mmCIF file of C-alpha atoms in Angstrom:
data_model
loop_
_atom_site.group_PDB
_atom_site.id
_atom_site.type_symbol
_atom_site.label_atom_id
_atom_site.label_comp_id
_atom_site.label_asym_id
_atom_site.label_seq_id
_atom_site.Cartn_x
_atom_site.Cartn_y
_atom_site.Cartn_z
ATOM 1 C CA UNK A 17 3.793 -26.211 -16.552
ATOM 2 C CA UNK A 18 2.059 -25.836 -20.474
ATOM 3 C CA UNK A 19 -0.600 -24.421 -19.574
ATOM 4 C CA UNK A 20 0.710 -21.119 -17.940
ATOM 5 C CA UNK A 21 2.217 -20.693 -21.151
ATOM 6 C CA UNK A 22 4.585 -17.936 -19.716
ATOM 7 C CA UNK A 23 6.399 -14.910 -22.015
ATOM 8 C CA UNK A 24 8.207 -11.770 -20.819
ATOM 9 C CA UNK A 25 4.173 -9.559 -20.390
ATOM 10 C CA UNK A 26 2.319 -12.347 -18.363
ATOM 11 C CA UNK A 27 -0.021 -10.151 -17.635
ATOM 12 C CA UNK A 28 -2.421 -12.783 -14.981
ATOM 13 C CA UNK A 29 -3.102 -13.458 -10.953
ATOM 14 C CA UNK A 30 -1.790 -16.899 -9.962
ATOM 15 C CA UNK A 31 -3.928 -18.597 -6.779
ATOM 16 C CA UNK A 32 -3.090 -21.684 -4.949
ATOM 17 C CA UNK A 33 -5.457 -22.537 -2.340
ATOM 18 C CA UNK A 34 -6.756 -25.343 -0.719
ATOM 19 C CA UNK A 35 -9.275 -25.939 2.096
ATOM 20 C CA UNK A 36 -6.545 -28.578 3.567
ATOM 21 C CA UNK A 37 -2.646 -28.515 4.848
ATOM 22 C CA UNK A 38 0.050 -30.157 4.212
ATOM 23 C CA UNK A 39 -0.609 -30.462 0.060
ATOM 24 C CA UNK A 40 2.300 -28.271 -1.183
ATOM 25 C CA UNK A 41 0.512 -25.087 -1.669
ATOM 26 C CA UNK A 42 3.446 -23.720 -0.662
ATOM 27 C CA UNK A 43 5.409 -26.026 -2.706
ATOM 28 C CA UNK A 44 3.872 -25.357 -6.180
ATOM 29 C CA UNK A 45 3.924 -21.581 -4.853
ATOM 30 C CA UNK A 46 7.732 -21.541 -5.022
ATOM 31 C CA UNK A 47 7.911 -23.665 -8.094
ATOM 32 C CA UNK A 48 5.660 -20.943 -9.458
ATOM 33 C CA UNK A 49 7.635 -18.627 -8.614
ATOM 34 C CA UNK A 50 11.542 -20.313 -9.923
ATOM 35 C CA UNK A 51 9.134 -20.496 -13.611
ATOM 36 C CA UNK A 52 8.775 -16.982 -13.657
ATOM 37 C CA UNK A 53 12.219 -16.000 -12.819
ATOM 38 C CA UNK A 54 13.193 -19.117 -15.655
ATOM 39 C CA UNK A 55 11.992 -17.513 -17.945
ATOM 40 C CA UNK A 56 12.869 -13.615 -17.004
ATOM 41 C CA UNK A 57 9.178 -12.184 -15.824
ATOM 42 C CA UNK A 58 9.121 -9.953 -13.230
ATOM 43 C CA UNK A 59 6.750 -10.509 -9.994
ATOM 44 C CA UNK A 60 5.281 -10.202 -6.885
ATOM 45 C CA UNK A 61 3.766 -12.610 -4.181
ATOM 46 C CA UNK A 62 1.494 -11.948 -1.748
ATOM 47 C CA UNK A 63 1.221 -14.537 0.916
ATOM 48 C CA UNK A 64 -2.560 -15.516 2.659
ATOM 49 C CA UNK A 65 -0.557 -17.338 5.458
ATOM 50 C CA UNK A 66 0.681 -17.413 9.265
ATOM 51 C CA UNK A 67 3.406 -19.323 8.089
ATOM 52 C CA UNK A 68 7.119 -17.524 6.307
ATOM 53 C CA UNK A 69 8.540 -20.685 4.398
ATOM 54 C CA UNK A 70 8.026 -19.326 0.776
ATOM 55 C CA UNK A 71 9.481 -15.916 1.897
ATOM 56 C CA UNK A 72 12.883 -18.612 3.147
ATOM 57 C CA UNK A 73 12.526 -20.653 -0.007
ATOM 58 C CA UNK A 74 12.855 -17.156 -2.086
ATOM 59 C CA UNK A 75 15.283 -15.633 0.142
ATOM 60 C CA UNK A 76 13.784 -12.109 0.378
ATOM 61 C CA UNK A 77 10.745 -10.814 1.728
ATOM 62 C CA UNK A 78 6.765 -10.152 0.438
ATOM 63 C CA UNK A 79 4.234 -9.211 1.563
ATOM 64 C CA UNK A 80 1.618 -11.025 4.310
ATOM 65 C CA UNK A 81 -2.111 -10.438 4.687
ATOM 66 C CA UNK A 82 -1.956 -9.771 8.601
ATOM 67 C CA UNK A 83 -4.090 -12.824 9.984
ATOM 68 C CA UNK A 84 -4.596 -10.809 12.993
ATOM 69 C CA UNK A 85 -6.925 -8.706 10.893
ATOM 70 C CA UNK A 86 -8.822 -10.939 10.273
ATOM 71 C CA UNK A 87 -8.945 -13.031 13.202
ATOM 72 C CA UNK A 88 -11.619 -9.417 13.278
ATOM 73 C CA UNK A 89 -13.660 -9.913 10.566
ATOM 74 C CA UNK A 90 -16.980 -11.439 10.996
ATOM 75 C CA UNK A 91 -17.746 -8.795 14.063
ATOM 76 C CA UNK A 92 -17.028 -6.351 10.999
ATOM 77 C CA UNK A 93 -16.953 -6.630 7.585
ATOM 78 C CA UNK A 94 -15.423 -3.374 6.400
ATOM 79 C CA UNK A 95 -12.539 -5.272 8.382
ATOM 80 C CA UNK A 96 -12.275 -8.074 5.776
ATOM 81 C CA UNK A 97 -11.727 -5.627 2.405
ATOM 82 C CA UNK A 98 -9.319 -3.731 4.338
ATOM 83 C CA UNK A 99 -6.911 -6.634 5.189
ATOM 84 C CA UNK A 100 -6.840 -8.336 1.665
ATOM 85 C CA UNK A 101 -5.705 -4.024 0.534
ATOM 86 C CA UNK A 102 -2.455 -5.227 -0.389
ATOM 87 C CA UNK A 103 -4.569 -8.169 -2.937
ATOM 88 C CA UNK A 104 -5.852 -5.371 -4.534
ATOM 89 C CA UNK A 105 -2.917 -3.268 -5.119
ATOM 90 C CA UNK A 106 -1.000 -6.525 -6.238
ATOM 91 C CA UNK A 107 -3.746 -6.831 -9.136
ATOM 92 C CA UNK A 108 -3.629 -3.005 -10.371
ATOM 93 C CA UNK A 109 0.077 -3.296 -10.287
ATOM 94 C CA UNK A 110 -0.705 -6.213 -13.078
ATOM 95 C CA UNK A 111 -2.856 -3.746 -14.679
ATOM 96 C CA UNK A 112 -0.678 -1.279 -15.372
ATOM 97 C CA UNK A 113 2.026 -4.122 -16.834
ATOM 98 C CA UNK A 114 3.977 -4.396 -13.204
ATOM 99 C CA UNK A 115 4.138 -8.859 -14.639
ATOM 100 C CA UNK A 116 2.547 -10.984 -12.779
ATOM 101 C CA UNK A 117 1.006 -11.512 -9.080
ATOM 102 C CA UNK A 118 1.463 -15.274 -6.735
ATOM 103 C CA UNK A 119 -0.601 -15.651 -3.931
ATOM 104 C CA UNK A 120 0.010 -18.334 -2.033
ATOM 105 C CA UNK A 121 -2.527 -18.958 0.699
ATOM 106 C CA UNK A 122 -2.624 -21.085 4.027
ATOM 107 C CA UNK A 123 -5.655 -23.738 4.411
ATOM 108 C CA UNK A 124 -7.113 -21.644 7.003
ATOM 109 C CA UNK A 125 -7.204 -18.710 6.047
ATOM 110 C CA UNK A 126 -8.791 -19.828 2.096
ATOM 111 C CA UNK A 127 -12.189 -19.765 3.388
ATOM 112 C CA UNK A 128 -11.845 -15.263 3.503
ATOM 113 C CA UNK A 129 -10.202 -14.327 0.830
ATOM 114 C CA UNK A 130 -13.152 -16.049 -1.156
ATOM 115 C CA UNK A 131 -16.201 -14.262 1.063
ATOM 116 C CA UNK A 132 -13.502 -10.820 0.173
ATOM 117 C CA UNK A 133 -14.031 -11.898 -3.318
ATOM 118 C CA UNK A 134 -17.691 -12.053 -3.757
ATOM 119 C CA UNK A 135 -17.981 -8.828 -0.615
ATOM 120 C CA UNK A 136 -15.795 -6.905 -3.613
ATOM 121 C CA UNK A 137 -17.255 -8.227 -6.372
ATOM 122 C CA UNK A 138 -13.640 -8.935 -7.736
ATOM 123 C CA UNK A 139 -14.731 -10.678 -11.297
ATOM 124 C CA UNK A 140 -15.751 -7.403 -12.519
ATOM 125 C CA UNK A 141 -13.030 -5.141 -11.919
ATOM 126 C CA UNK A 142 -10.915 -8.177 -12.860
ATOM 127 C CA UNK A 143 -12.249 -8.029 -16.749
ATOM 128 C CA UNK A 144 -12.366 -4.052 -16.686
ATOM 129 C CA UNK A 145 -9.218 -4.317 -15.713
ATOM 130 C CA UNK A 146 -7.929 -7.047 -18.523
ATOM 131 C CA UNK A 147 -6.765 -9.697 -15.338
ATOM 132 C CA UNK A 148 -7.031 -13.111 -15.933
ATOM 133 C CA UNK A 149 -6.456 -14.725 -13.059
ATOM 134 C CA UNK A 150 -5.224 -19.102 -12.869
ATOM 135 C CA UNK A 151 -5.843 -20.404 -9.733
ATOM 136 C CA UNK A 152 -4.116 -23.290 -8.733
ATOM 137 C CA UNK A 153 -5.626 -26.429 -6.434
ATOM 138 C CA UNK A 154 -3.031 -29.010 -5.006
ATOM 139 C CA UNK A 155 -4.516 -32.376 -4.502
ATOM 140 C CA UNK A 156 -3.441 -35.869 -2.660
ATOM 141 C CA UNK A 157 -5.270 -38.496 -3.476
ATOM 142 C CA UNK A 158 -6.846 -39.152 0.176
ATOM 143 C CA UNK A 159 -10.984 -38.521 0.434
ATOM 144 C CA UNK A 160 -10.230 -35.206 2.651
ATOM 145 C CA UNK A 161 -8.015 -33.485 -0.093
ATOM 146 C CA UNK A 162 -10.938 -34.704 -2.693
ATOM 147 C CA UNK A 163 -13.131 -33.221 -1.254
ATOM 148 C CA UNK A 164 -11.919 -30.128 -0.833
ATOM 149 C CA UNK A 165 -10.569 -29.443 -4.349
ATOM 150 C CA UNK A 166 -14.973 -30.299 -5.518
ATOM 151 C CA UNK A 167 -16.188 -27.641 -2.257
ATOM 152 C CA UNK A 168 -12.752 -25.308 -3.266
ATOM 153 C CA UNK A 169 -14.009 -25.599 -7.423
ATOM 154 C CA UNK A 170 -17.357 -24.600 -6.067
ATOM 155 C CA UNK A 171 -16.955 -21.225 -4.672
ATOM 156 C CA UNK A 172 -14.213 -19.999 -7.069
ATOM 157 C CA UNK A 173 -16.972 -20.787 -9.434
ATOM 158 C CA UNK A 174 -19.335 -18.511 -7.485
ATOM 159 C CA UNK A 175 -17.113 -16.081 -6.370
ATOM 160 C CA UNK A 176 -14.951 -15.924 -9.167
ATOM 161 C CA UNK A 177 -16.165 -17.244 -12.690
ATOM 162 C CA UNK A 178 -13.733 -16.100 -14.813
ATOM 163 C CA UNK A 179 -10.771 -17.670 -13.106
ATOM 164 C CA UNK A 180 -9.657 -20.319 -15.085
ATOM 165 C CA UNK A 181 -8.360 -23.861 -12.338
ATOM 166 C CA UNK A 182 -5.815 -26.154 -12.764
ATOM 167 C CA UNK A 183 -6.139 -28.740 -10.461
ATOM 168 C CA UNK A 184 -2.714 -29.995 -9.103
ATOM 169 C CA UNK A 185 -2.880 -33.603 -8.792
ATOM 170 C CA UNK A 186 0.821 -34.592 -6.082
ATOM 171 C CA UNK A 187 1.171 -38.014 -6.619
ATOM 172 C CA UNK A 188 3.231 -37.985 -3.422
ATOM 173 C CA UNK A 189 1.219 -40.122 -1.901
ATOM 174 C CA UNK A 190 -0.227 -42.132 -4.201
ATOM 175 C CA UNK A 191 -1.012 -42.188 -7.916
ATOM 176 C CA UNK A 192 -4.248 -40.681 -8.566
ATOM 177 C CA UNK A 193 -4.505 -43.629 -12.077
ATOM 178 C CA UNK A 194 -4.039 -47.083 -9.335
ATOM 179 C CA UNK A 195 -6.470 -45.573 -6.336
ATOM 180 C CA UNK A 196 -8.434 -48.678 -5.561
ATOM 181 C CA UNK A 197 -11.651 -48.435 -7.008
ATOM 182 C CA UNK A 198 -13.601 -49.958 -3.823
ATOM 183 C CA UNK A 199 -11.085 -47.153 -1.383
ATOM 184 C CA UNK A 200 -13.141 -43.969 0.054
ATOM 185 C CA UNK A 201 -10.801 -42.264 -2.450
ATOM 186 C CA UNK A 202 -11.442 -45.018 -6.152
ATOM 187 C CA UNK A 203 -14.816 -44.413 -5.467
ATOM 188 C CA UNK A 204 -14.983 -39.966 -4.722
ATOM 189 C CA UNK A 205 -11.951 -40.389 -7.829
ATOM 190 C CA UNK A 206 -14.151 -42.138 -10.809
ATOM 191 C CA UNK A 207 -18.033 -41.257 -8.983
ATOM 192 C CA UNK A 208 -16.845 -37.702 -8.726
ATOM 193 C CA UNK A 209 -13.652 -36.009 -8.894
ATOM 194 C CA UNK A 210 -12.936 -37.309 -12.811
ATOM 195 C CA UNK A 211 -15.991 -36.234 -13.876
ATOM 196 C CA UNK A 212 -16.163 -33.077 -13.068
ATOM 197 C CA UNK A 213 -12.758 -32.690 -14.447
ATOM 198 C CA UNK A 214 -12.958 -33.388 -17.418
ATOM 199 C CA UNK A 215 -13.491 -29.799 -18.464
ATOM 200 C CA UNK A 216 -10.430 -28.477 -15.794
ATOM 201 C CA UNK A 217 -7.276 -29.083 -16.630
ATOM 202 C CA UNK A 218 -4.483 -31.172 -14.889
ATOM 203 C CA UNK A 219 -1.181 -31.494 -14.084
ATOM 204 C CA UNK A 220 1.130 -33.798 -12.605
ATOM 205 C CA UNK A 221 3.435 -32.587 -9.480
ATOM 206 C CA UNK A 222 5.694 -35.176 -9.014
ATOM 207 C CA UNK A 223 6.256 -37.040 -5.256
ATOM 208 C CA UNK A 224 8.515 -35.074 -3.792
ATOM 209 C CA UNK A 225 9.189 -38.030 -0.004
ATOM 210 C CA UNK A 226 7.402 -35.338 3.221
ATOM 211 C CA UNK A 227 9.401 -33.691 4.220
ATOM 212 C CA UNK A 228 12.857 -33.717 1.894
ATOM 213 C CA UNK A 229 12.470 -30.349 1.136
ATOM 214 C CA UNK A 230 13.402 -28.990 4.890
ATOM 215 C CA UNK A 231 16.594 -29.106 4.597
ATOM 216 C CA UNK A 232 17.200 -27.005 1.371
ATOM 217 C CA UNK A 233 14.537 -25.239 2.845
ATOM 218 C CA UNK A 234 16.413 -24.654 6.390
ATOM 219 C CA UNK A 235 19.396 -22.994 3.928
ATOM 220 C CA UNK A 236 17.276 -20.923 1.828
ATOM 221 C CA UNK A 237 17.347 -22.887 -0.964
ATOM 222 C CA UNK A 238 14.774 -23.038 -4.913
ATOM 223 C CA UNK A 239 13.919 -25.051 -6.812
ATOM 224 C CA UNK A 240 16.939 -23.472 -8.278
ATOM 225 C CA UNK A 241 19.296 -22.978 -6.596
ATOM 226 C CA UNK A 242 19.664 -26.618 -5.274
ATOM 227 C CA UNK A 243 19.492 -28.005 -9.957
ATOM 228 C CA UNK A 244 22.737 -25.376 -9.797
ATOM 229 C CA UNK A 245 24.397 -27.449 -7.143
ATOM 230 C CA UNK A 246 27.542 -29.128 -8.446
ATOM 231 C CA UNK A 247 27.536 -32.630 -6.948
ATOM 232 C CA UNK A 248 30.389 -34.556 -6.530
ATOM 233 C CA UNK A 249 30.825 -37.264 -8.402
#
């Protein structure tokens, strides 16, 4: 991913999020981890999700935010800050020169995380610490996914304005450029999404057939390990 400018002393937070499930968030987080590993960059991972798929594919334990605590946050806002303490601790480690931080956020946990950003004025702390944030938002060529991405972009602009968003166009179902102009998705693409992306970099995510990666995932495979497989000829 040319937009990331991977170096050995990468000091940034990479947040993968979307308000819709099944758009490729965990797959993208795995690709980022493999990219950092390939470039011999140290990194840590925090997962805000009730799935363990990322840990399975990486073949190592990763730090997770307690979802049980998050369910109680509406009754006690202080619980929200306690729940996301692993993220703040990870950011402090990045600021101390301990590599990058990947945060994989589940669709149903996204709003709580964004609320946390605003609650603790995280943007101000990030600027003071000298830590840059890149948010990666995978999106499918369908109306619900596009609408969710537009919504997330607006929320992040309000709560984390210093972050640099990158929209990841997942071509699993269809190429965005091939959307029928009269379809609901096509109207959103030309009428709202493309104009919103004028100053936001995009990355195309090659189509990976839905469910095709599960067999590798069950065997604790990452993309790097699959690439290294010996293929009978």
